[in-house]
Amino acid sequence: MESGKIDYSFLPKEKFRGDDYLCQWNGFWFRQPFLEAAHQVLNHYKPLPTDTVLASYPKTGTTWLKALLYSIINRSSRDSILTNHPHMLVPTLEIQLYGPKTGSFDSFAGTANSSARILATHLPYQVISGTINSTDCRVVYITRNPKDTLVSSWHFYPKSKEVKDPWSLEDAVEKFCNGVGNCGPYYDHVLGYWKESLERPHKVFFITYEELKSDTKTHVKRLAEFLGCPFDGDGKEEDVLDEIVSSCSFEKMSNYEANKSDDGHMGWLKFPLSSFFRQGGTGDHKNYLTPEMINRVDKITAEKFHGSGFMYGI
């Protein structure tokens, strides 16, 4: 994108929910305010070599990993996690910092000399690659089982303060399978970062929600090594590691007062802060999707992921 106002009239559009619609740009679908924000990110965000960028498709574990990354880099930070929502500790570029009417650009520019900025983005690699590859900043990418991602999205979007219309599961499945979702197609989003992690593992750390859930402590240590702040193995550091894993667990975080608010929201995205904590497990799709829905998603997963050599998601 170049500087200047975006002309949306020429972009393909698809109805998403209620009166909300998505615009297709560069092969991906975006809500209009999200696309406006992406325009600002690509034109104004200048990553520092010391930046850590958490990238993800929506509803794949972003909130949890924000808390973990913040705690790893700042070592413990239990008080911050207790009193601040993870989205306040690790702002999302296109929502809080460069989003429409956020007013955060100037204050963010003032942190240019910070040695440990942690930022997040939902932008696909195919869109933001030029920006994040302009320096030696590190990228951490998380993904989640496609069926669980679908169900999590279906639960999440109706909590919007702007679009109150109900969303049928059948329509959510149809949209997901057709690749129509904010920052979708999901499969293209995941594969963009996965392929980059294979080519440049020193640059992109790729992890699945299921891996992180099954052995959080091991993967927190791996993340710390990737970020250049490893735990040295002595007793004190081991205690800090255990505290991070415990303080950032879903069970603990979902009960912190800062995460239970139904009033607050992040930037222009009008969702209550409590809506980012629902179930926190794996395999939840089995409680909602019919066998036919599961088979349909699995067929696409086999074609998109397995066909690319990424043996995941079924």
Tab-separated table of N, CA and C in Angstrom, residues 49-54 68-75 115-118 136-141 201-206 219-231:
chain	number	residue	atom	x	y	z
A	49	PRO	N	15.520	-3.439	15.573
A	49	PRO	CA	16.121	-4.784	15.611
A	49	PRO	C	15.807	-5.518	16.909
A	50	THR	N	15.503	-4.766	17.961
A	50	THR	CA	15.215	-5.370	19.264
A	50	THR	C	13.731	-5.655	19.483
A	51	ASP	N	12.890	-5.335	18.517
A	51	ASP	CA	11.454	-5.595	18.655
A	51	ASP	C	11.155	-7.089	18.625
A	52	THR	N	10.146	-7.480	19.390
A	52	THR	CA	9.564	-8.814	19.280
A	52	THR	C	8.144	-8.638	18.767
A	53	VAL	N	7.823	-9.298	17.661
A	53	VAL	CA	6.500	-9.181	17.057
A	53	VAL	C	5.780	-10.520	17.183
A	54	LEU	N	4.666	-10.524	17.887
A	54	LEU	CA	3.826	-11.713	18.008
A	54	LEU	C	2.799	-11.681	16.888
A	68	LEU	N	2.644	-14.519	28.226
A	68	LEU	CA	3.881	-15.286	28.376
A	68	LEU	C	5.090	-14.511	27.869
A	69	LEU	N	4.980	-13.913	26.685
A	69	LEU	CA	6.110	-13.170	26.124
A	69	LEU	C	6.475	-11.981	27.007
A	70	TYR	N	5.465	-11.267	27.472
A	70	TYR	CA	5.731	-10.126	28.348
A	70	TYR	C	6.463	-10.583	29.605
A	71	SER	N	6.038	-11.695	30.161
A	71	SER	CA	6.645	-12.201	31.390
A	71	SER	C	8.048	-12.744	31.150
A	72	ILE	N	8.255	-13.401	30.017
A	72	ILE	CA	9.586	-13.931	29.692
A	72	ILE	C	10.592	-12.791	29.560
A	73	ILE	N	10.232	-11.781	28.787
A	73	ILE	CA	11.160	-10.685	28.508
A	73	ILE	C	11.383	-9.809	29.736
A	74	ASN	N	10.328	-9.601	30.517
A	74	ASN	CA	10.445	-8.745	31.700
A	74	ASN	C	10.729	-9.531	32.973
A	75	ARG	N	10.851	-10.829	32.858
A	75	ARG	CA	11.169	-11.716	33.976
A	75	ARG	C	10.177	-11.573	35.129
A	115	SER	N	14.390	-0.798	24.470
A	115	SER	CA	15.203	-1.970	24.127
A	115	SER	C	14.398	-3.251	24.109
A	116	ALA	N	13.131	-3.197	24.527
A	116	ALA	CA	12.360	-4.440	24.603
A	116	ALA	C	10.894	-4.201	24.269
A	117	ARG	N	10.633	-3.693	23.071
A	117	ARG	CA	9.243	-3.499	22.671
A	117	ARG	C	8.658	-4.840	22.247
A	118	ILE	N	7.466	-5.138	22.751
A	118	ILE	CA	6.746	-6.347	22.350
A	118	ILE	C	5.444	-5.890	21.711
A	136	ASP	N	16.278	-6.782	11.974
A	136	ASP	CA	16.482	-8.102	12.573
A	136	ASP	C	15.512	-8.377	13.714
A	137	CYS	N	14.358	-7.729	13.711
A	137	CYS	CA	13.375	-7.999	14.760
A	137	CYS	C	12.971	-9.471	14.725
A	138	ARG	N	12.584	-9.989	15.873
A	138	ARG	CA	12.181	-11.391	15.963
A	138	ARG	C	10.664	-11.506	15.872
A	139	VAL	N	10.215	-12.599	15.265
A	139	VAL	CA	8.785	-12.856	15.097
A	139	VAL	C	8.435	-14.177	15.776
A	140	VAL	N	7.408	-14.161	16.599
A	140	VAL	CA	6.871	-15.380	17.204
A	140	VAL	C	5.469	-15.575	16.645
A	141	TYR	N	5.222	-16.734	16.057
A	141	TYR	CA	3.914	-16.999	15.447
A	141	TYR	C	3.252	-18.180	16.135
A	201	PRO	N	14.675	-19.873	10.577
A	201	PRO	CA	14.288	-20.199	11.961
A	201	PRO	C	14.867	-19.244	12.993
A	202	HIS	N	15.939	-18.548	12.651
A	202	HIS	CA	16.499	-17.555	13.571
A	202	HIS	C	15.620	-16.312	13.649
A	203	LYS	N	14.751	-16.142	12.662
A	203	LYS	CA	13.900	-14.957	12.556
A	203	LYS	C	12.473	-15.224	13.049
A	204	VAL	N	11.931	-16.383	12.686
A	204	VAL	CA	10.533	-16.699	12.987
A	204	VAL	C	10.438	-17.966	13.828
A	205	PHE	N	9.859	-17.845	15.001
A	205	PHE	CA	9.610	-18.970	15.908
A	205	PHE	C	8.155	-19.371	15.723
A	206	PHE	N	7.922	-20.581	15.264
A	206	PHE	CA	6.573	-21.057	14.953
A	206	PHE	C	6.163	-22.096	15.993
A	219	HIS	N	8.279	-25.109	26.462
A	219	HIS	CA	8.209	-24.168	25.342
A	219	HIS	C	8.466	-22.730	25.782
A	220	VAL	N	8.182	-22.410	27.024
A	220	VAL	CA	8.561	-21.093	27.545
A	220	VAL	C	10.083	-20.975	27.563
A	221	LYS	N	10.762	-22.039	27.939
A	221	LYS	CA	12.232	-22.039	27.921
A	221	LYS	C	12.749	-21.890	26.495
A	222	ARG	N	12.115	-22.566	25.540
A	222	ARG	CA	12.518	-22.449	24.135
A	222	ARG	C	12.317	-21.020	23.637
A	223	LEU	N	11.187	-20.434	24.003
A	223	LEU	CA	10.913	-19.054	23.603
A	223	LEU	C	11.949	-18.105	24.182
A	224	ALA	N	12.307	-18.308	25.437
A	224	ALA	CA	13.302	-17.445	26.077
A	224	ALA	C	14.644	-17.528	25.358
A	225	GLU	N	15.027	-18.717	24.943
A	225	GLU	CA	16.282	-18.883	24.202
A	225	GLU	C	16.207	-18.180	22.856
A	226	PHE	N	15.092	-18.334	22.162
A	226	PHE	CA	14.910	-17.683	20.863
A	226	PHE	C	14.981	-16.165	20.998
A	227	LEU	N	14.428	-15.641	22.075
A	227	LEU	CA	14.373	-14.192	22.283
A	227	LEU	C	15.666	-13.624	22.849
A	228	GLY	N	16.631	-14.489	23.110
A	228	GLY	CA	17.923	-14.021	23.601
A	228	GLY	C	17.963	-13.724	25.077
A	229	CYS	N	17.009	-14.271	25.827
A	229	CYS	CA	16.996	-14.067	27.283
A	229	CYS	C	16.731	-15.397	27.977
A	230	PRO	N	17.619	-16.377	27.779
A	230	PRO	CA	17.386	-17.728	28.307
A	230	PRO	C	17.402	-17.782	29.829
A	231	PHE	N	16.695	-18.753	30.372
A	231	PHE	CA	16.769	-19.031	31.802
A	231	PHE	C	18.050	-19.816	32.046
